Tab-separated table of N, CA and C in Angstrom:
chain	number	residue	atom	x	y	z
S	1	MET	N	114.754	66.415	78.134
S	1	MET	CA	113.996	67.260	77.233
S	1	MET	C	112.673	66.597	76.856
S	2	ALA	N	112.700	65.272	76.686
S	2	ALA	CA	111.478	64.562	76.328
S	2	ALA	C	110.463	64.615	77.465
S	3	LEU	N	110.951	64.495	78.716
S	3	LEU	CA	110.058	64.583	79.862
S	3	LEU	C	109.455	65.981	79.948
S	4	LEU	N	110.258	66.983	79.689
S	4	LEU	CA	109.774	68.358	79.707
S	4	LEU	C	108.735	68.578	78.610
S	5	TRP	N	108.975	68.014	77.441
S	5	TRP	CA	108.015	68.131	76.346
S	5	TRP	C	106.695	67.460	76.710
S	6	SER	N	106.756	66.276	77.339
S	6	SER	CA	105.515	65.581	77.701
S	6	SER	C	104.774	66.340	78.794
S	7	MET	N	105.510	66.934	79.753
S	7	MET	CA	104.843	67.749	80.770
S	7	MET	C	104.184	68.953	80.133
S	8	GLU	N	104.865	69.562	79.191
S	8	GLU	CA	104.347	70.752	78.516
S	8	GLU	C	103.075	70.432	77.740
S	9	THR	N	103.066	69.318	77.015
S	9	THR	CA	101.896	69.007	76.209
S	9	THR	C	100.725	68.586	77.075
S	10	ARG	N	100.970	68.011	78.259
S	10	ARG	CA	99.863	67.689	79.155
S	10	ARG	C	99.308	68.941	79.813
S	11	LEU	N	100.187	69.870	80.215
S	11	LEU	CA	99.710	71.085	80.853
S	11	LEU	C	99.027	72.019	79.859
S	12	TYR	N	99.634	72.168	78.695
S	12	TYR	CA	99.111	73.081	77.681
S	12	TYR	C	99.048	72.349	76.348
S	13	PRO	N	97.967	71.619	76.098
S	13	PRO	CA	97.930	70.829	74.870
S	13	PRO	C	97.959	71.680	73.607
S	14	ASN	N	97.428	72.880	73.637
S	14	ASN	CA	97.440	73.729	72.441
S	14	ASN	C	98.337	74.938	72.668
S	15	HIS	N	99.572	74.667	73.098
S	15	HIS	CA	100.491	75.760	73.408
S	15	HIS	C	100.927	76.520	72.163
S	16	SER	N	100.724	75.956	70.999
S	16	SER	CA	101.159	76.646	69.783
S	16	SER	C	100.299	77.866	69.497
S	17	GLN	N	99.123	77.967	70.122
S	17	GLN	CA	98.276	79.124	69.878
S	17	GLN	C	98.831	80.392	70.512
S	18	CYS	N	99.566	80.238	71.639
S	18	CYS	CA	100.029	81.450	72.313
S	18	CYS	C	101.535	81.548	72.387
S	19	CYS	N	102.267	80.547	71.985
S	19	CYS	CA	103.722	80.574	72.138
S	19	CYS	C	104.382	80.517	70.776
S	20	TRP	N	105.588	81.033	70.695
S	20	TRP	CA	106.253	81.203	69.409
S	20	TRP	C	107.263	80.120	69.089
S	21	SER	N	107.697	79.310	70.060
S	21	SER	CA	108.715	78.309	69.770
S	21	SER	C	108.054	76.958	69.549
S	22	SER	N	108.546	76.216	68.573
S	22	SER	CA	107.944	74.913	68.316
S	22	SER	C	108.305	73.898	69.391
S	23	PRO	N	109.576	73.524	69.639
S	23	PRO	CA	109.831	72.680	70.808
S	23	PRO	C	110.081	73.565	72.014
S	24	PRO	N	109.365	73.340	73.112
S	24	PRO	CA	109.515	74.218	74.275
S	24	PRO	C	110.899	74.065	74.904
S	25	VAL	N	111.480	75.178	75.290
S	25	VAL	CA	112.778	75.171	75.937
S	25	VAL	C	112.612	74.788	77.399
S	26	ASN	N	111.700	75.431	78.074
S	26	ASN	CA	111.357	75.061	79.440
S	26	ASN	C	109.971	75.604	79.765
S	27	LEU	N	109.457	75.246	80.923
S	27	LEU	CA	108.112	75.679	81.297
S	27	LEU	C	108.046	77.159	81.620
S	28	TYR	N	109.166	77.754	82.017
S	28	TYR	CA	109.143	79.156	82.396
S	28	TYR	C	108.824	80.059	81.210
S	29	VAL	N	109.133	79.637	80.022
S	29	VAL	CA	108.826	80.429	78.833
S	29	VAL	C	107.340	80.364	78.533
S	30	HIS	N	106.732	79.212	78.766
S	30	HIS	CA	105.368	78.998	78.316
S	30	HIS	C	104.309	79.335	79.350
S	31	ILE	N	104.637	79.287	80.621
S	31	ILE	CA	103.632	79.599	81.634
S	31	ILE	C	103.212	81.061	81.563
S	32	PRO	N	104.131	82.041	81.533
S	32	PRO	CA	103.661	83.426	81.410
S	32	PRO	C	102.880	83.675	80.129
S	33	CYS	N	103.271	83.020	79.042
S	33	CYS	CA	102.566	83.184	77.782
S	33	CYS	C	101.132	82.668	77.911
S	34	ARG	N	100.957	81.557	78.589
S	34	ARG	CA	99.630	80.973	78.776
S	34	ARG	C	98.786	81.839	79.697
S	35	LEU	N	99.387	82.397	80.731
S	35	LEU	CA	98.629	83.216	81.662
S	35	LEU	C	98.179	84.519	81.024
S	36	GLN	N	98.919	85.014	80.043
S	36	GLN	CA	98.531	86.246	79.381
S	36	GLN	C	97.274	86.061	78.541
S	37	THR	N	97.033	84.877	78.024
S	37	THR	CA	95.873	84.678	77.165
S	37	THR	C	94.621	84.336	77.947
S	38	GLU	N	94.752	84.070	79.253
S	38	GLU	CA	93.589	83.724	80.055
S	38	GLU	C	92.839	84.990	80.441
S	39	VAL	N	91.560	85.055	80.121
S	39	VAL	CA	90.732	86.191	80.454
S	39	VAL	C	89.757	85.760	81.544
S	40	ILE	N	89.714	86.523	82.625
S	40	ILE	CA	88.812	86.198	83.721
S	40	ILE	C	87.432	86.715	83.348
S	41	THR	N	86.507	85.793	83.135
S	41	THR	CA	85.151	86.180	82.762
S	41	THR	C	84.204	86.110	83.946
S	42	SER	N	84.529	85.330	84.957
S	42	SER	CA	83.652	85.174	86.097
S	42	SER	C	83.935	86.252	87.135
S	43	ARG	N	82.904	86.932	87.569
S	43	ARG	CA	83.048	87.957	88.596
S	43	ARG	C	83.485	87.338	89.918
S	44	THR	N	83.021	86.145	90.230
S	44	THR	CA	83.396	85.471	91.466
S	44	THR	C	84.885	85.168	91.503
S	45	VAL	N	85.444	84.697	90.387
S	45	VAL	CA	86.869	84.403	90.321
S	45	VAL	C	87.677	85.684	90.479
S	46	LEU	N	87.237	86.760	89.849
S	46	LEU	CA	87.932	88.038	89.952
S	46	LEU	C	87.917	88.549	91.390
S	47	VAL	N	86.769	88.472	92.051
S	47	VAL	CA	86.660	88.921	93.442
S	47	VAL	C	87.537	88.071	94.346
S	48	ASP	N	87.570	86.760	94.117
S	48	ASP	CA	88.417	85.880	94.922
S	48	ASP	C	89.891	86.216	94.748
S	49	ARG	N	90.331	86.441	93.524
S	49	ARG	CA	91.746	86.756	93.283
S	49	ARG	C	92.129	88.110	93.866
S	50	LEU	N	91.250	89.096	93.728
S	50	LEU	CA	91.534	90.402	94.322
S	50	LEU	C	91.538	90.324	95.842
S	51	GLY	N	90.622	89.530	96.392
S	51	GLY	CA	90.576	89.339	97.845
S	51	GLY	C	91.835	88.680	98.367
S	52	LEU	N	92.320	87.670	97.663
S	52	LEU	CA	93.553	87.000	98.078
S	52	LEU	C	94.755	87.942	97.990
S	53	ALA	N	94.802	88.744	96.947
S	53	ALA	CA	95.919	89.693	96.805
S	53	ALA	C	95.881	90.734	97.924
S	54	GLY	N	94.704	91.266	98.187
S	54	GLY	CA	94.569	92.249	99.267
S	54	GLY	C	94.871	91.654	100.632
S	55	ALA	N	94.440	90.418	100.849
S	55	ALA	CA	94.701	89.751	102.124
S	55	ALA	C	96.194	89.522	102.315
S	56	GLY	N	96.878	89.115	101.271
S	56	GLY	CA	98.316	88.888	101.375
S	56	GLY	C	99.086	90.154	101.671
S	57	ILE	N	98.725	91.239	100.997
S	57	ILE	CA	99.406	92.516	101.224
S	57	ILE	C	99.124	93.038	102.623
S	58	THR	N	97.897	92.872	103.099
S	58	THR	CA	97.555	93.312	104.451
S	58	THR	C	98.323	92.521	105.501
S	59	MET	N	98.456	91.215	105.294
S	59	MET	CA	99.203	90.394	106.246
S	59	MET	C	100.677	90.796	106.272
S	60	LEU	N	101.246	91.111	105.114
S	60	LEU	CA	102.629	91.578	105.081
S	60	LEU	C	102.780	92.928	105.785
S	61	MET	N	101.786	93.790	105.630
S	61	MET	CA	101.831	95.091	106.278
S	61	MET	C	101.828	94.939	107.801
S	62	TYR	N	100.999	94.035	108.317
S	62	TYR	CA	100.943	93.831	109.760
S	62	TYR	C	102.159	93.078	110.290
S	63	ALA	N	102.799	92.288	109.460
S	63	ALA	CA	103.967	91.526	109.914
S	63	ALA	C	105.253	92.343	109.842
S	64	SER	N	105.271	93.411	109.078
S	64	SER	CA	106.516	94.173	108.902
S	64	SER	C	107.055	94.787	110.191
S	65	PRO	N	106.239	95.312	111.126
S	65	PRO	CA	106.832	95.841	112.361
S	65	PRO	C	107.447	94.777	113.264
S	66	MET	N	107.173	93.524	113.000
S	66	MET	CA	107.756	92.461	113.821
S	66	MET	C	109.268	92.377	113.624
S	67	MET	N	109.796	92.925	112.528
S	67	MET	CA	111.231	92.923	112.300
S	67	MET	C	111.949	93.813	113.322
S	68	GLU	N	111.250	94.797	113.863
S	68	GLU	CA	111.847	95.680	114.864
S	68	GLU	C	112.100	94.962	116.179
S	69	LEU	N	111.424	93.843	116.391
S	69	LEU	CA	111.577	93.135	117.659
S	69	LEU	C	112.977	92.564	117.828
S	70	VAL	N	113.676	92.313	116.747
S	70	VAL	CA	115.061	91.852	116.846
S	70	VAL	C	115.904	92.933	117.510
S	71	THR	N	115.688	94.182	117.102
S	71	THR	CA	116.407	95.300	117.710
S	71	THR	C	116.002	95.483	119.167
S	72	VAL	N	114.728	95.317	119.453
S	72	VAL	CA	114.240	95.475	120.826
S	72	VAL	C	114.861	94.427	121.737
S	73	ILE	N	114.917	93.188	121.298
S	73	ILE	CA	115.493	92.120	122.112
S	73	ILE	C	117.001	92.331	122.275
S	74	ARG	N	117.669	92.762	121.220
S	74	ARG	CA	119.120	92.955	121.282
S	74	ARG	C	119.486	94.114	122.211
S	75	THR	N	118.761	95.237	122.117
S	75	THR	CA	119.099	96.420	122.916
S	75	THR	C	118.353	96.476	124.245
S	76	LYS	N	117.359	95.639	124.416
S	76	LYS	CA	116.514	95.632	125.616
S	76	LYS	C	115.861	97.002	125.834
S	77	SER	N	115.483	97.643	124.734
S	77	SER	CA	114.832	98.943	124.776
S	77	SER	C	113.799	99.007	123.656
S	78	THR	N	112.661	99.626	123.964
S	78	THR	CA	111.581	99.726	122.979
S	78	THR	C	111.552	101.088	122.297
S	79	ARG	N	112.686	101.751	122.214
S	79	ARG	CA	112.747	103.050	121.547
S	79	ARG	C	112.401	102.975	120.066
S	80	SER	N	112.675	101.867	119.437
S	80	SER	CA	112.461	101.766	117.985
S	80	SER	C	111.015	101.469	117.614
S	81	ILE	N	110.166	101.210	118.601
S	81	ILE	CA	108.761	100.893	118.320
S	81	ILE	C	107.903	102.108	118.686
S	82	SER	N	106.982	102.449	117.802
S	82	SER	CA	106.067	103.551	118.054
S	82	SER	C	104.884	103.051	118.891
S	83	ARG	N	104.742	103.601	120.080
S	83	ARG	CA	103.648	103.178	120.957
S	83	ARG	C	102.281	103.586	120.398
S	84	PRO	N	102.092	104.832	119.929
S	84	PRO	CA	100.775	105.192	119.372
S	84	PRO	C	100.401	104.352	118.144
S	85	LEU	N	101.386	104.061	117.303
S	85	LEU	CA	101.099	103.242	116.132
S	85	LEU	C	100.706	101.817	116.536
S	86	THR	N	101.334	101.289	117.574
S	86	THR	CA	100.998	99.950	118.044
S	86	THR	C	99.576	99.900	118.572
S	87	VAL	N	99.194	100.883	119.359
S	87	VAL	CA	97.832	100.915	119.913
S	87	VAL	C	96.808	101.127	118.798
S	88	ALA	N	97.106	102.024	117.865
S	88	ALA	CA	96.197	102.264	116.747
S	88	ALA	C	96.055	101.018	115.876
S	89	THR	N	97.147	100.306	115.643
S	89	THR	CA	97.089	99.076	114.858
S	89	THR	C	96.238	98.029	115.558
S	90	PHE	N	96.372	97.937	116.881
S	90	PHE	CA	95.567	96.975	117.633
S	90	PHE	C	94.081	97.263	117.487
S	91	PHE	N	93.680	98.519	117.679
S	91	PHE	CA	92.259	98.852	117.590
S	91	PHE	C	91.723	98.728	116.164
S	92	ALA	N	92.494	99.195	115.192
S	92	ALA	CA	92.030	99.125	113.798
S	92	ALA	C	91.900	97.680	113.330
S	93	SER	N	92.902	96.862	113.603
S	93	SER	CA	92.817	95.469	113.151
S	93	SER	C	91.750	94.702	113.918
S	94	SER	N	91.537	95.042	115.195
S	94	SER	CA	90.470	94.387	115.965
S	94	SER	C	89.095	94.733	115.402
S	95	LEU	N	88.905	96.012	115.074
S	95	LEU	CA	87.614	96.421	114.500
S	95	LEU	C	87.380	95.779	113.136
S	96	TRP	N	88.400	95.747	112.278
S	96	TRP	CA	88.249	95.110	110.974
S	96	TRP	C	88.000	93.606	111.116
S	97	PHE	N	88.685	92.973	112.076
S	97	PHE	CA	88.469	91.542	112.310
S	97	PHE	C	87.027	91.296	112.745
S	98	TYR	N	86.530	92.107	113.658
S	98	TYR	CA	85.147	91.946	114.131
S	98	TYR	C	84.151	92.225	113.007
S	99	TYR	N	84.430	93.221	112.189
S	99	TYR	CA	83.571	93.522	111.043
S	99	TYR	C	83.531	92.340	110.076
S	100	GLY	N	84.688	91.753	109.789
S	100	GLY	CA	84.729	90.565	108.936
S	100	GLY	C	84.011	89.383	109.555
S	101	TYR	N	84.072	89.270	110.886
S	101	TYR	CA	83.354	88.205	111.585
S	101	TYR	C	81.848	88.387	111.438
S	102	LEU	N	81.377	89.628	111.574
S	102	LEU	CA	79.940	89.890	111.435
S	102	LEU	C	79.451	89.620	110.019
S	103	LEU	N	80.284	89.945	109.026
S	103	LEU	CA	79.921	89.694	107.634
S	103	LEU	C	80.186	88.257	107.197
S	104	GLN	N	80.912	87.507	108.016
S	104	GLN	CA	81.378	86.161	107.656
S	104	GLN	C	82.196	86.209	106.359
S	105	ASP	N	83.072	87.225	106.285
S	105	ASP	CA	83.915	87.428	105.113
S	105	ASP	C	85.362	87.126	105.475
S	106	PRO	N	85.898	86.002	105.019
S	106	PRO	CA	87.279	85.666	105.395
S	106	PRO	C	88.316	86.612	104.797
S	107	TYR	N	87.996	87.299	103.699
S	107	TYR	CA	88.953	88.223	103.094
S	107	TYR	C	89.129	89.484	103.938
S	108	VAL	N	88.212	89.769	104.828
S	108	VAL	CA	88.348	90.885	105.755
S	108	VAL	C	88.840	90.377	107.105
S	109	GLN	N	88.358	89.233	107.519
S	109	GLN	CA	88.636	88.709	108.848
S	109	GLN	C	90.057	88.164	108.988
S	110	VAL	N	90.461	87.281	108.117
S	110	VAL	CA	91.741	86.569	108.258
S	110	VAL	C	92.961	87.486	108.186
S	111	PRO	N	93.050	88.438	107.239
S	111	PRO	CA	94.268	89.244	107.180
S	111	PRO	C	94.442	90.189	108.362
S	112	ASN	N	93.389	90.487	109.086
S	112	ASN	CA	93.505	91.401	110.214
S	112	ASN	C	93.869	90.689	111.505
S	113	PHE	N	93.783	89.393	111.544
S	113	PHE	CA	94.166	88.638	112.740
S	113	PHE	C	95.658	88.776	113.043
S	114	PRO	N	96.562	88.716	112.052
S	114	PRO	CA	97.985	88.956	112.369
S	114	PRO	C	98.247	90.345	112.927
S	115	GLY	N	97.429	91.325	112.574
S	115	GLY	CA	97.588	92.666	113.145
S	115	GLY	C	97.305	92.676	114.628
S	116	ILE	N	96.299	91.914	115.041
S	116	ILE	CA	95.984	91.815	116.469
S	116	ILE	C	97.129	91.130	117.204
S	117	ILE	N	97.599	90.017	116.638
S	117	ILE	CA	98.666	89.252	117.292
S	117	ILE	C	99.956	90.073	117.359
S	118	SER	N	100.341	90.722	116.258
S	118	SER	CA	101.591	91.497	116.278
S	118	SER	C	101.492	92.683	117.235
S	119	SER	N	100.314	93.288	117.357
S	119	SER	CA	100.151	94.397	118.304
S	119	SER	C	100.259	93.911	119.741
S	120	ILE	N	99.684	92.760	120.035
S	120	ILE	CA	99.778	92.206	121.388
S	120	ILE	C	101.230	91.868	121.727
S	121	VAL	N	101.953	91.311	120.769
S	121	VAL	CA	103.364	90.983	121.007
S	121	VAL	C	104.168	92.257	121.261
S	122	ARG	N	103.930	93.298	120.459
S	122	ARG	CA	104.658	94.552	120.660
S	122	ARG	C	104.287	95.206	121.986
S	123	LEU	N	102.996	95.143	122.387
S	123	LEU	CA	102.588	95.686	123.685
S	123	LEU	C	103.236	94.906	124.824
S	124	TYR	N	103.409	93.607	124.649
S	124	TYR	CA	104.115	92.811	125.649
S	124	TYR	C	105.550	93.298	125.811
S	125	PHE	N	106.204	93.605	124.694
S	125	PHE	CA	107.579	94.092	124.779
S	125	PHE	C	107.654	95.482	125.393
S	126	PHE	N	106.615	96.305	125.228
S	126	PHE	CA	106.575	97.591	125.936
S	126	PHE	C	106.532	97.367	127.431
S	127	TRP	N	105.799	96.362	127.856
S	127	TRP	CA	105.717	96.047	129.280
S	127	TRP	C	107.028	95.428	129.771
S	128	ARG	N	107.613	94.565	128.960
S	128	ARG	CA	108.825	93.831	129.353
S	128	ARG	C	110.058	94.742	129.373
S	129	TYR	N	110.229	95.578	128.359
S	129	TYR	CA	111.393	96.455	128.243
S	129	TYR	C	110.931	97.905	128.178
S	130	PRO	N	110.660	98.524	129.305
S	130	PRO	CA	110.213	99.930	129.262
S	130	PRO	C	111.321	100.843	128.769
S	131	VAL	N	110.901	101.953	128.184
S	131	VAL	CA	111.857	102.940	127.662
S	131	VAL	C	112.464	103.690	128.855
S	132	GLU	N	113.797	103.756	128.874
S	132	GLU	CA	114.468	104.456	129.968
S	132	GLU	C	114.383	105.969	129.751
S	133	LYS	N	114.282	106.699	130.836
S	133	LYS	CA	114.264	108.153	130.752
S	133	LYS	C	115.681	108.657	130.506
S	134	VAL	N	115.826	109.556	129.537
S	134	VAL	CA	117.135	110.136	129.233
S	134	VAL	C	117.305	111.381	130.083
S	135	ALA	N	118.393	111.452	130.857
S	135	ALA	CA	118.614	112.595	131.768
S	135	ALA	C	119.271	113.749	131.063
């Protein structure tokens, strides 16, 4: 408890301004309280945080179809993958990546690179495991 108290007072020396308990129980109680009182005044910091959030969500969006590859490998069939969506994702992420490259904006460029890679991997599986014709 003493070590936790010393960590708390070093991280938040004036924690009594935003927190209600005198001896801290743990850091999990005080970190959200401290983050609530922080106001972002710099436009640059706000743009950076929004850019990071958008980049993370975009990367998750492009990585989500990769979960279908487990089914493709197990069944040796690409029925579960949408071919038009794969091609559209490849072109859209390639264009956004190139646009970010021209602007030298990593918040546009970096999150679209996984879209290119995941589309190429899915196109490879279309070539490797063609869809069988149903008679």
